[in-house]
Amino acid sequence: MSEDLAKQLASYKAQLQQVEAALSGNAENEDLLKLKKDLQEVIELTKDLLSTQPSETLASSDSSASALPSHSWKVGDRCMAIWSEDGHKKKLGRK
């Protein structure tokens, strides 16, 4: 799983570079500015996920790991997660 996250992170960073290149020619484009902000947020969230992932050997030895549903997340998807600061569930995603 962490290998997949690392690949996604590299993809997000490449997309961010493309958006920044497009912004160099059109710095006032609101759509590109929003996309840049969203990509930066996704990159930070992915980095956070990577830092909290158990090692691959632990995950593969855990029989419950295979029972977890898989989901391909996209920017803007809604989800609910426990916030590490207070342990309470928070709704995340665009409104």
Coordinates of N, CA, C and O in Angstrom, one line a residue:
M1 N 0.8 -1.2 0.0 CA 0.0 0.0 0.0 C 0.9 1.3 0.0 O 0.6 2.2 -0.7
S2 N 1.9 1.3 0.8 CA 2.8 2.5 0.8 C 3.5 2.7 -0.5 O 3.8 3.8 -0.9
E3 N 3.7 1.6 -1.2 CA 4.3 1.7 -2.6 C 3.3 2.4 -3.5 O 3.7 3.3 -4.3
D4 N 2.1 2.1 -3.4 CA 1.0 2.7 -4.2 C 0.9 4.2 -3.9 O 0.8 5.1 -4.8
L5 N 1.0 4.5 -2.6 CA 0.9 5.9 -2.2 C 2.1 6.7 -2.7 O 2.0 7.9 -3.1
A6 N 3.3 6.1 -2.7 CA 4.5 6.7 -3.2 C 4.4 7.1 -4.6 O 4.7 8.1 -5.1
K7 N 3.8 6.1 -5.4 CA 3.6 6.3 -6.8 C 2.6 7.5 -7.1 O 2.7 8.3 -7.9
Q8 N 1.5 7.5 -6.3 CA 0.5 8.5 -6.4 C 1.1 9.9 -6.0 O 0.8 10.9 -6.7
L9 N 1.9 9.9 -5.0 CA 2.6 11.1 -4.6 C 3.4 11.7 -5.7 O 3.4 12.9 -6.0
A10 N 4.2 10.8 -6.4 CA 5.0 11.3 -7.5 C 4.2 11.8 -8.6 O 4.5 12.8 -9.2
S11 N 3.0 11.2 -8.9 CA 2.1 11.6 -9.9 C 1.5 13.0 -9.5 O 1.4 13.9 -10.4
Y12 N 1.1 13.2 -8.3 CA 0.6 14.5 -7.8 C 1.6 15.6 -8.0 O 1.3 16.7 -8.4
K13 N 2.9 15.3 -7.6 CA 3.9 16.3 -7.8 C 4.2 16.6 -9.2 O 4.4 17.8 -9.5
A14 N 4.1 15.7 -10.1 CA 4.3 16.0 -11.5 C 3.1 16.8 -12.0 O 3.3 17.8 -12.8
Q15 N 1.9 16.5 -11.6 CA 0.8 17.3 -12.0 C 0.9 18.8 -11.5 O 0.6 19.7 -12.2
L16 N 1.4 18.9 -10.2 CA 1.6 20.2 -9.7 C 2.6 21.0 -10.5 O 2.4 22.2 -10.7
Q17 N 3.7 20.4 -10.9 CA 4.7 21.0 -11.8 C 4.0 21.5 -13.1 O 4.3 22.6 -13.5
Q18 N 3.2 20.7 -13.7 CA 2.5 21.1 -14.9 C 1.6 22.3 -14.6 O 1.5 23.2 -15.5
V19 N 0.9 22.3 -13.5 CA 0.0 23.4 -13.2 C 0.8 24.7 -13.0 O 0.4 25.8 -13.5
E20 N 1.9 24.6 -12.3 CA 2.8 25.7 -12.0 C 3.3 26.3 -13.3 O 3.4 27.5 -13.5
A21 N 3.7 25.4 -14.2 CA 4.2 25.8 -15.5 C 3.1 26.6 -16.3 O 3.3 27.6 -16.9
A22 N 1.9 26.1 -16.2 CA 0.7 26.8 -16.9 C 0.5 28.1 -16.3 O 0.1 29.1 -16.9
L23 N 0.6 28.2 -14.9 CA 0.4 29.4 -14.2 C 1.5 30.5 -14.6 O 1.2 31.7 -14.5
S24 N 2.7 30.0 -15.0 CA 3.7 31.0 -15.3 C 3.3 31.9 -16.5 O 3.8 33.0 -16.6
G25 N 2.5 31.3 -17.4 CA 2.0 32.1 -18.5 C 0.7 32.7 -18.3 O 0.2 33.6 -19.0
N26 N 0.0 32.3 -17.2 CA -1.4 32.9 -16.9 C -1.6 32.8 -15.4 O -2.4 32.0 -14.9
A27 N -0.9 33.7 -14.7 CA -0.9 33.7 -13.2 C -2.2 34.1 -12.6 O -2.4 33.8 -11.4
E28 N -3.1 34.6 -13.3 CA -4.4 35.0 -12.8 C -5.5 34.0 -13.0 O -6.7 34.2 -12.6
N29 N -5.3 32.9 -13.6 CA -6.3 31.9 -13.9 C -6.8 31.2 -12.6 O -6.1 30.5 -12.0
E30 N -8.0 31.5 -12.3 CA -8.6 31.1 -11.0 C -8.7 29.5 -11.0 O -8.5 28.9 -9.9
D31 N -9.0 28.9 -12.1 CA -9.1 27.5 -12.2 C -7.8 26.8 -11.9 O -7.7 25.8 -11.1
L32 N -6.7 27.4 -12.5 CA -5.4 26.8 -12.2 C -4.9 27.1 -10.8 O -4.3 26.2 -10.2
L33 N -5.3 28.2 -10.3 CA -4.9 28.5 -8.9 C -5.6 27.6 -7.9 O -5.0 27.1 -7.0
K34 N -6.9 27.3 -8.2 CA -7.6 26.3 -7.3 C -7.0 24.9 -7.5 O -6.9 24.2 -6.5
L35 N -6.7 24.5 -8.7 CA -6.1 23.2 -8.9 C -4.8 23.1 -8.2 O -4.5 22.1 -7.6
K36 N -4.0 24.2 -8.2 CA -2.7 24.2 -7.6 C -2.9 24.0 -6.1 O -2.2 23.2 -5.4
K37 N -3.8 24.7 -5.5 CA -4.1 24.6 -4.1 C -4.6 23.2 -3.7 O -4.1 22.6 -2.7
D38 N -5.5 22.6 -4.5 CA -6.0 21.3 -4.3 C -4.9 20.2 -4.4 O -4.8 19.3 -3.5
L39 N -4.0 20.4 -5.4 CA -2.9 19.4 -5.5 C -1.9 19.5 -4.3 O -1.4 18.5 -3.8
Q40 N -1.7 20.7 -3.8 CA -0.8 20.9 -2.7 C -1.4 20.2 -1.5 O -0.7 19.6 -0.7
E41 N -2.7 20.4 -1.3 CA -3.4 19.7 -0.2 C -3.3 18.2 -0.3 O -3.0 17.5 0.7
V42 N -3.5 17.7 -1.5 CA -3.5 16.2 -1.7 C -2.1 15.7 -1.4 O -1.9 14.6 -0.8
I43 N -1.1 16.5 -1.9 CA 0.3 16.1 -1.6 C 0.6 16.0 -0.1 O 1.2 15.0 0.3
E44 N 0.2 17.0 0.6 CA 0.4 17.0 2.1 C -0.3 15.8 2.7 O 0.2 15.1 3.6
L45 N -1.6 15.6 2.3 CA -2.3 14.5 2.9 C -1.7 13.1 2.6 O -1.6 12.2 3.4
T46 N -1.2 13.0 1.4 CA -0.6 11.7 1.0 C 0.7 11.5 1.7 O 1.0 10.4 2.2
K47 N 1.5 12.6 1.9 CA 2.7 12.5 2.8 C 2.3 12.1 4.2 O 3.0 11.3 4.8
D48 N 1.3 12.7 4.7 CA 0.8 12.3 6.1 C 0.5 10.8 6.1 O 0.8 10.1 7.1
L49 N -0.3 10.3 5.1 CA -0.6 8.9 5.0 C 0.6 8.0 5.0 O 0.7 7.0 5.6
L50 N 1.6 8.4 4.1 CA 2.8 7.6 4.0 C 3.5 7.6 5.3 O 4.1 6.5 5.7
S51 N 3.5 8.6 6.1 CA 4.3 8.6 7.4 C 3.6 7.8 8.4 O 4.2 7.4 9.4
T52 N 2.3 7.5 8.2 CA 1.6 6.7 9.2 C 1.4 5.3 8.8 O 0.8 4.5 9.5
Q53 N 1.8 4.9 7.6 CA 1.7 3.6 7.1 C 2.6 2.6 7.8 O 3.8 2.9 8.0
P54 N 2.1 1.4 8.2 CA 3.0 0.4 8.8 C 3.9 -0.1 7.7 O 3.5 0.0 6.5
S55 N 4.9 -0.8 8.1 CA 5.8 -1.4 7.0 C 5.0 -2.4 6.2 O 4.1 -3.0 6.7
E56 N 5.5 -2.7 5.0 CA 4.8 -3.6 4.1 C 4.8 -5.0 4.8 O 3.8 -5.8 4.6
T57 N 5.8 -5.4 5.5 CA 5.9 -6.8 6.1 C 4.8 -6.9 7.1 O 4.2 -8.0 7.3
L58 N 4.6 -5.9 7.9 CA 3.5 -5.9 8.9 C 2.2 -6.0 8.3 O 1.3 -6.8 8.7
A59 N 1.9 -5.2 7.3 CA 0.6 -5.2 6.6 C 0.3 -6.6 5.9 O -0.8 -7.0 6.0
S60 N 1.3 -7.2 5.3 CA 1.1 -8.4 4.6 C 0.9 -9.6 5.6 O 0.2 -10.5 5.3
S61 N 1.4 -9.5 6.8 CA 1.3 -10.5 7.8 C -0.1 -10.4 8.6 O -0.5 -11.3 9.2
D62 N -0.7 -9.3 8.5 CA -1.9 -9.0 9.2 C -3.1 -9.5 8.3 O -3.4 -9.0 7.2
S63 N -3.8 -10.5 8.8 CA -4.9 -11.1 8.0 C -6.1 -10.2 7.8 O -6.8 -10.2 6.8
S64 N -6.2 -9.2 8.7 CA -7.3 -8.3 8.6 C -7.0 -7.2 7.5 O -8.0 -6.6 7.0
A65 N -5.8 -7.1 7.1 CA -5.4 -6.1 6.1 C -6.1 -6.4 4.8 O -6.5 -5.5 4.0
S66 N -6.2 -7.7 4.5 CA -6.8 -8.0 3.2 C -8.3 -7.8 3.2 O -8.9 -7.8 2.1
A67 N -8.9 -7.7 4.4 CA -10.4 -7.5 4.4 C -10.8 -6.0 4.3 O -11.9 -5.7 4.1
L68 N -9.8 -5.1 4.3 CA -10.1 -3.7 4.1 C -10.6 -3.4 2.7 O -10.0 -3.9 1.8
P69 N -11.6 -2.6 2.6 CA -12.1 -2.3 1.2 C -11.1 -1.3 0.6 O -10.5 -0.5 1.2
S70 N -10.9 -1.5 -0.7 CA -10.0 -0.6 -1.4 C -10.9 0.5 -2.1 O -12.0 0.3 -2.5
H71 N -10.3 1.7 -2.2 CA -11.0 2.8 -2.8 C -10.0 3.7 -3.5 O -8.9 3.9 -3.0
S72 N -10.3 4.1 -4.7 CA -9.4 5.0 -5.4 C -9.9 6.4 -5.2 O -11.0 6.8 -5.6
W73 N -9.2 7.1 -4.3 CA -9.6 8.5 -4.0 C -9.2 9.5 -5.1 O -8.2 9.3 -5.7
K74 N -10.0 10.4 -5.2 CA -9.8 11.5 -6.2 C -9.9 12.8 -5.4 O -10.6 12.9 -4.4
V75 N -9.3 13.9 -5.9 CA -9.4 15.2 -5.3 C -10.9 15.6 -5.3 O -11.6 15.4 -6.2
G76 N -11.3 16.0 -4.1 CA -12.7 16.4 -3.9 C -13.6 15.3 -3.4 O -14.8 15.6 -3.0
D77 N -13.1 14.1 -3.3 CA -14.0 13.0 -2.7 C -14.3 13.3 -1.3 O -13.4 13.9 -0.5
R78 N -15.4 13.0 -0.8 CA -15.8 13.2 0.6 C -15.4 11.9 1.4 O -15.5 10.8 0.9
C79 N -15.0 12.1 2.6 CA -14.7 11.0 3.5 C -14.9 11.4 4.9 O -15.1 12.6 5.2
M80 N -14.8 10.5 5.8 CA -14.8 10.8 7.2 C -13.6 10.1 7.8 O -13.3 9.0 7.5
A81 N -12.9 10.9 8.6 CA -11.7 10.4 9.2 C -11.6 10.8 10.7 O -12.1 11.9 11.0
I82 N -10.8 10.1 11.5 CA -10.5 10.5 12.8 C -9.4 11.5 12.8 O -8.3 11.2 12.3
W83 N -9.6 12.7 13.4 CA -8.5 13.7 13.4 C -7.6 13.4 14.6 O -8.0 13.1 15.7
S84 N -6.3 13.3 14.3 CA -5.3 12.9 15.3 C -5.2 13.9 16.5 O -4.8 13.5 17.6
E85 N -5.6 15.1 16.3 CA -5.5 16.1 17.3 C -6.5 15.8 18.5 O -6.1 16.1 19.6
D86 N -7.7 15.4 18.2 CA -8.7 15.3 19.3 C -9.4 13.9 19.3 O -10.2 13.6 20.1
G87 N -9.1 13.1 18.3 CA -9.7 11.7 18.2 C -11.1 11.7 17.8 O -11.8 10.7 17.8
H88 N -11.7 12.8 17.3 CA -13.1 12.9 16.9 C -13.1 12.8 15.4 O -12.2 13.2 14.7
K89 N -14.2 12.3 14.9 CA -14.4 12.1 13.4 C -14.7 13.5 12.8 O -15.4 14.3 13.4
K90 N -14.1 13.7 11.7 CA -14.3 15.0 10.9 C -14.7 14.6 9.5 O -14.2 13.7 8.9
K91 N -15.7 15.4 8.9 CA -16.0 15.2 7.5 C -15.0 16.0 6.7 O -14.7 17.1 7.0
L92 N -14.4 15.3 5.7 CA -13.4 16.0 4.8 C -13.9 16.0 3.4 O -14.7 15.1 3.0
G93 N -13.5 16.9 2.6 CA -13.8 17.0 1.2 C -14.6 18.3 0.9 O -14.9 19.1 1.8
R94 N -14.8 18.5 -0.4 CA -15.4 19.7 -0.8 C -16.9 19.6 -0.5 O -17.5 18.6 -0.5
K95 N -17.5 20.8 -0.4 CA -18.9 20.9 -0.1 C -19.7 21.2 -1.4 O -19.2 21.7 -2.4

